[in-house]
Amino acid sequence: MDHSGVCLFCLLLGLGFTTPSGNYWFTMFNDYGATFSLLFIVLIEVITVSYIYGIKRFEKDIEDMLGHRPNWYWKIMWVVVSPLLLIGLFVFYIITYIQGGTPTYQAWDKDVGKSVQTEYPVFGQVFIGLLLVSSVSCIPLAALYAFCRKRKHGVVQKESVSTVAA
């Protein structure tokens, strides 16, 4: 797909936000399109850098870029504090989502003259599920694709899938 195809796709996607129900779609994307996905992506990134790539290798890369090794504070943040905080936030978000019941949004009720909590219809709940799955599934699918591709070409060696930092 060239640049014009991407522009056309984004234009068509953005048109939905300009319709009378645009605020409805915006609220759906805003409430469910970013929080869970970003928490998951950052958690995977922190775990990957700290434990799979290895803190020693990461420390060496930073030394190559900055000319000095990061002090103990940063290592503790990367290896202990950040993963624990992110796991805590992730668990809190999931518990809040489960206990919250059916997803709701604020809708204007002209009879009452104010905004009221309204449950998303079934198609909205399905769309929320697809929105969450589509943004989160890219990481494991890309990892699986890369692993299978390397395995197909015979490149996978025992140490290439090791979690021990070199």
JSON list of C-alpha atoms in Angstrom, two decimals, residues 20-127:
[
{"chain": "A", "resi": 20, "resn": "PRO", "atom": "CA", "xyz": [-23.28, 12.92, 14.75]},
{"chain": "A", "resi": 21, "resn": "SER", "atom": "CA", "xyz": [-22.21, 9.78, 16.63]},
{"chain": "A", "resi": 22, "resn": "GLY", "atom": "CA", "xyz": [-18.54, 10.80, 16.45]},
{"chain": "A", "resi": 23, "resn": "ASN", "atom": "CA", "xyz": [-18.34, 11.53, 20.16]},
{"chain": "A", "resi": 24, "resn": "TYR", "atom": "CA", "xyz": [-19.62, 8.00, 20.83]},
{"chain": "A", "resi": 25, "resn": "TRP", "atom": "CA", "xyz": [-16.82, 6.48, 18.73]},
{"chain": "A", "resi": 26, "resn": "PHE", "atom": "CA", "xyz": [-14.23, 8.87, 20.17]},
{"chain": "A", "resi": 27, "resn": "THR", "atom": "CA", "xyz": [-15.23, 7.89, 23.72]},
{"chain": "A", "resi": 28, "resn": "MET", "atom": "CA", "xyz": [-14.93, 4.22, 22.81]},
{"chain": "A", "resi": 29, "resn": "PHE", "atom": "CA", "xyz": [-11.43, 4.67, 21.35]},
{"chain": "A", "resi": 30, "resn": "ASN", "atom": "CA", "xyz": [-10.36, 6.98, 24.17]},
{"chain": "A", "resi": 31, "resn": "ASP", "atom": "CA", "xyz": [-11.58, 4.76, 27.01]},
{"chain": "A", "resi": 32, "resn": "TYR", "atom": "CA", "xyz": [-10.67, 1.35, 25.64]},
{"chain": "A", "resi": 33, "resn": "GLY", "atom": "CA", "xyz": [-8.18, 1.84, 22.81]},
{"chain": "A", "resi": 34, "resn": "ALA", "atom": "CA", "xyz": [-5.20, 3.10, 24.76]},
{"chain": "A", "resi": 35, "resn": "THR", "atom": "CA", "xyz": [-5.07, 2.23, 28.46]},
{"chain": "A", "resi": 36, "resn": "PHE", "atom": "CA", "xyz": [-5.02, -1.56, 28.39]},
{"chain": "A", "resi": 37, "resn": "SER", "atom": "CA", "xyz": [-2.93, -1.70, 25.21]},
{"chain": "A", "resi": 38, "resn": "LEU", "atom": "CA", "xyz": [-0.29, 0.73, 26.42]},
{"chain": "A", "resi": 39, "resn": "LEU", "atom": "CA", "xyz": [0.02, -0.98, 29.79]},
{"chain": "A", "resi": 40, "resn": "PHE", "atom": "CA", "xyz": [0.48, -4.33, 28.07]},
{"chain": "A", "resi": 41, "resn": "ILE", "atom": "CA", "xyz": [3.01, -2.99, 25.55]},
{"chain": "A", "resi": 42, "resn": "VAL", "atom": "CA", "xyz": [5.10, -1.20, 28.19]},
{"chain": "A", "resi": 43, "resn": "LEU", "atom": "CA", "xyz": [5.01, -4.24, 30.50]},
{"chain": "A", "resi": 44, "resn": "ILE", "atom": "CA", "xyz": [6.22, -6.51, 27.69]},
{"chain": "A", "resi": 45, "resn": "GLU", "atom": "CA", "xyz": [8.91, -3.98, 26.76]},
{"chain": "A", "resi": 46, "resn": "VAL", "atom": "CA", "xyz": [10.23, -3.67, 30.32]},
{"chain": "A", "resi": 47, "resn": "ILE", "atom": "CA", "xyz": [10.28, -7.44, 30.82]},
{"chain": "A", "resi": 48, "resn": "THR", "atom": "CA", "xyz": [11.93, -7.98, 27.44]},
{"chain": "A", "resi": 49, "resn": "VAL", "atom": "CA", "xyz": [14.67, -5.42, 27.98]},
{"chain": "A", "resi": 50, "resn": "SER", "atom": "CA", "xyz": [15.36, -6.29, 31.62]},
{"chain": "A", "resi": 51, "resn": "TYR", "atom": "CA", "xyz": [15.09, -10.06, 31.59]},
{"chain": "A", "resi": 52, "resn": "ILE", "atom": "CA", "xyz": [15.25, -11.41, 28.03]},
{"chain": "A", "resi": 53, "resn": "TYR", "atom": "CA", "xyz": [17.71, -8.99, 26.42]},
{"chain": "A", "resi": 54, "resn": "GLY", "atom": "CA", "xyz": [19.41, -8.67, 29.78]},
{"chain": "A", "resi": 55, "resn": "ILE", "atom": "CA", "xyz": [20.18, -5.77, 32.05]},
{"chain": "A", "resi": 56, "resn": "LYS", "atom": "CA", "xyz": [23.95, -6.25, 31.53]},
{"chain": "A", "resi": 57, "resn": "ARG", "atom": "CA", "xyz": [23.63, -5.91, 27.75]},
{"chain": "A", "resi": 58, "resn": "PHE", "atom": "CA", "xyz": [21.28, -2.95, 28.13]},
{"chain": "A", "resi": 59, "resn": "GLU", "atom": "CA", "xyz": [23.70, -1.34, 30.57]},
{"chain": "A", "resi": 60, "resn": "LYS", "atom": "CA", "xyz": [26.54, -1.84, 28.07]},
{"chain": "A", "resi": 61, "resn": "ASP", "atom": "CA", "xyz": [24.44, -0.28, 25.27]},
{"chain": "A", "resi": 62, "resn": "ILE", "atom": "CA", "xyz": [23.78, 2.79, 27.41]},
{"chain": "A", "resi": 63, "resn": "GLU", "atom": "CA", "xyz": [27.48, 3.03, 28.24]},
{"chain": "A", "resi": 64, "resn": "ASP", "atom": "CA", "xyz": [28.27, 2.94, 24.50]},
{"chain": "A", "resi": 65, "resn": "MET", "atom": "CA", "xyz": [25.79, 5.77, 23.88]},
{"chain": "A", "resi": 66, "resn": "LEU", "atom": "CA", "xyz": [26.48, 8.00, 26.90]},
{"chain": "A", "resi": 67, "resn": "GLY", "atom": "CA", "xyz": [30.08, 7.15, 27.75]},
{"chain": "A", "resi": 68, "resn": "HIS", "atom": "CA", "xyz": [29.30, 5.95, 31.28]},
{"chain": "A", "resi": 69, "resn": "ARG", "atom": "CA", "xyz": [27.31, 3.18, 32.90]},
{"chain": "A", "resi": 70, "resn": "PRO", "atom": "CA", "xyz": [23.98, 4.00, 34.54]},
{"chain": "A", "resi": 71, "resn": "ASN", "atom": "CA", "xyz": [24.12, 4.00, 38.34]},
{"chain": "A", "resi": 72, "resn": "TRP", "atom": "CA", "xyz": [22.44, 1.51, 40.65]},
{"chain": "A", "resi": 73, "resn": "TYR", "atom": "CA", "xyz": [19.22, 3.58, 40.87]},
{"chain": "A", "resi": 74, "resn": "TRP", "atom": "CA", "xyz": [18.36, 3.02, 37.20]},
{"chain": "A", "resi": 75, "resn": "LYS", "atom": "CA", "xyz": [19.13, -0.71, 37.37]},
{"chain": "A", "resi": 76, "resn": "ILE", "atom": "CA", "xyz": [16.78, -1.14, 40.34]},
{"chain": "A", "resi": 77, "resn": "MET", "atom": "CA", "xyz": [14.10, 0.86, 38.53]},
{"chain": "A", "resi": 78, "resn": "TRP", "atom": "CA", "xyz": [14.39, -1.22, 35.34]},
{"chain": "A", "resi": 79, "resn": "VAL", "atom": "CA", "xyz": [14.63, -4.64, 37.00]},
{"chain": "A", "resi": 80, "resn": "VAL", "atom": "CA", "xyz": [12.42, -4.36, 40.12]},
{"chain": "A", "resi": 81, "resn": "VAL", "atom": "CA", "xyz": [10.31, -1.22, 40.51]},
{"chain": "A", "resi": 82, "resn": "SER", "atom": "CA", "xyz": [9.02, -0.71, 36.95]},
{"chain": "A", "resi": 83, "resn": "PRO", "atom": "CA", "xyz": [7.93, -4.32, 36.37]},
{"chain": "A", "resi": 84, "resn": "LEU", "atom": "CA", "xyz": [6.21, -4.49, 39.78]},
{"chain": "A", "resi": 85, "resn": "LEU", "atom": "CA", "xyz": [4.39, -1.17, 39.27]},
{"chain": "A", "resi": 86, "resn": "LEU", "atom": "CA", "xyz": [3.31, -2.11, 35.76]},
{"chain": "A", "resi": 87, "resn": "ILE", "atom": "CA", "xyz": [2.10, -5.56, 36.85]},
{"chain": "A", "resi": 88, "resn": "GLY", "atom": "CA", "xyz": [0.19, -3.90, 39.69]},
{"chain": "A", "resi": 89, "resn": "LEU", "atom": "CA", "xyz": [-1.42, -1.36, 37.34]},
{"chain": "A", "resi": 90, "resn": "PHE", "atom": "CA", "xyz": [-2.22, -4.09, 34.82]},
{"chain": "A", "resi": 91, "resn": "VAL", "atom": "CA", "xyz": [-3.89, -6.29, 37.46]},
{"chain": "A", "resi": 92, "resn": "PHE", "atom": "CA", "xyz": [-5.75, -3.27, 38.87]},
{"chain": "A", "resi": 93, "resn": "TYR", "atom": "CA", "xyz": [-7.02, -2.35, 35.40]},
{"chain": "A", "resi": 94, "resn": "ILE", "atom": "CA", "xyz": [-8.22, -5.91, 34.71]},
{"chain": "A", "resi": 95, "resn": "ILE", "atom": "CA", "xyz": [-9.95, -6.17, 38.12]},
{"chain": "A", "resi": 96, "resn": "THR", "atom": "CA", "xyz": [-11.60, -2.77, 37.62]},
{"chain": "A", "resi": 97, "resn": "TYR", "atom": "CA", "xyz": [-12.72, -3.77, 34.13]},
{"chain": "A", "resi": 98, "resn": "ILE", "atom": "CA", "xyz": [-14.17, -7.10, 35.34]},
{"chain": "A", "resi": 99, "resn": "GLN", "atom": "CA", "xyz": [-15.89, -5.57, 38.38]},
{"chain": "A", "resi": 100, "resn": "GLY", "atom": "CA", "xyz": [-17.21, -2.68, 36.31]},
{"chain": "A", "resi": 101, "resn": "GLY", "atom": "CA", "xyz": [-19.63, -4.97, 34.49]},
{"chain": "A", "resi": 102, "resn": "THR", "atom": "CA", "xyz": [-20.90, -3.89, 31.11]},
{"chain": "A", "resi": 103, "resn": "PRO", "atom": "CA", "xyz": [-18.89, -1.00, 29.61]},
{"chain": "A", "resi": 104, "resn": "THR", "atom": "CA", "xyz": [-20.72, 2.33, 29.80]},
{"chain": "A", "resi": 105, "resn": "TYR", "atom": "CA", "xyz": [-20.41, 5.82, 28.38]},
{"chain": "A", "resi": 106, "resn": "GLN", "atom": "CA", "xyz": [-21.91, 9.25, 29.04]},
{"chain": "A", "resi": 107, "resn": "ALA", "atom": "CA", "xyz": [-24.84, 10.06, 26.74]},
{"chain": "A", "resi": 108, "resn": "TRP", "atom": "CA", "xyz": [-26.98, 13.18, 26.67]},
{"chain": "A", "resi": 109, "resn": "ASP", "atom": "CA", "xyz": [-30.60, 12.57, 27.64]},
{"chain": "A", "resi": 110, "resn": "LYS", "atom": "CA", "xyz": [-32.74, 15.45, 26.42]},
{"chain": "A", "resi": 111, "resn": "ASP", "atom": "CA", "xyz": [-35.68, 14.40, 28.62]},
{"chain": "A", "resi": 112, "resn": "VAL", "atom": "CA", "xyz": [-33.60, 14.65, 31.80]},
{"chain": "A", "resi": 113, "resn": "GLY", "atom": "CA", "xyz": [-31.48, 17.55, 30.53]},
{"chain": "A", "resi": 114, "resn": "LYS", "atom": "CA", "xyz": [-28.13, 16.06, 31.50]},
{"chain": "A", "resi": 115, "resn": "SER", "atom": "CA", "xyz": [-25.67, 13.29, 30.70]},
{"chain": "A", "resi": 116, "resn": "VAL", "atom": "CA", "xyz": [-26.51, 9.81, 31.94]},
{"chain": "A", "resi": 117, "resn": "GLN", "atom": "CA", "xyz": [-24.52, 6.57, 32.13]},
{"chain": "A", "resi": 118, "resn": "THR", "atom": "CA", "xyz": [-25.55, 4.33, 29.24]},
{"chain": "A", "resi": 119, "resn": "GLU", "atom": "CA", "xyz": [-24.41, 0.79, 28.52]},
{"chain": "A", "resi": 120, "resn": "TYR", "atom": "CA", "xyz": [-22.76, 0.10, 25.19]},
{"chain": "A", "resi": 121, "resn": "PRO", "atom": "CA", "xyz": [-24.92, -2.05, 22.93]},
{"chain": "A", "resi": 122, "resn": "VAL", "atom": "CA", "xyz": [-23.71, -5.52, 21.98]},
{"chain": "A", "resi": 123, "resn": "PHE", "atom": "CA", "xyz": [-22.03, -4.32, 18.76]},
{"chain": "A", "resi": 124, "resn": "GLY", "atom": "CA", "xyz": [-20.19, -1.68, 20.82]},
{"chain": "A", "resi": 125, "resn": "GLN", "atom": "CA", "xyz": [-18.96, -4.30, 23.27]},
{"chain": "A", "resi": 126, "resn": "VAL", "atom": "CA", "xyz": [-17.81, -6.51, 20.40]},
{"chain": "A", "resi": 127, "resn": "PHE", "atom": "CA", "xyz": [-16.01, -3.53, 18.85]}
]
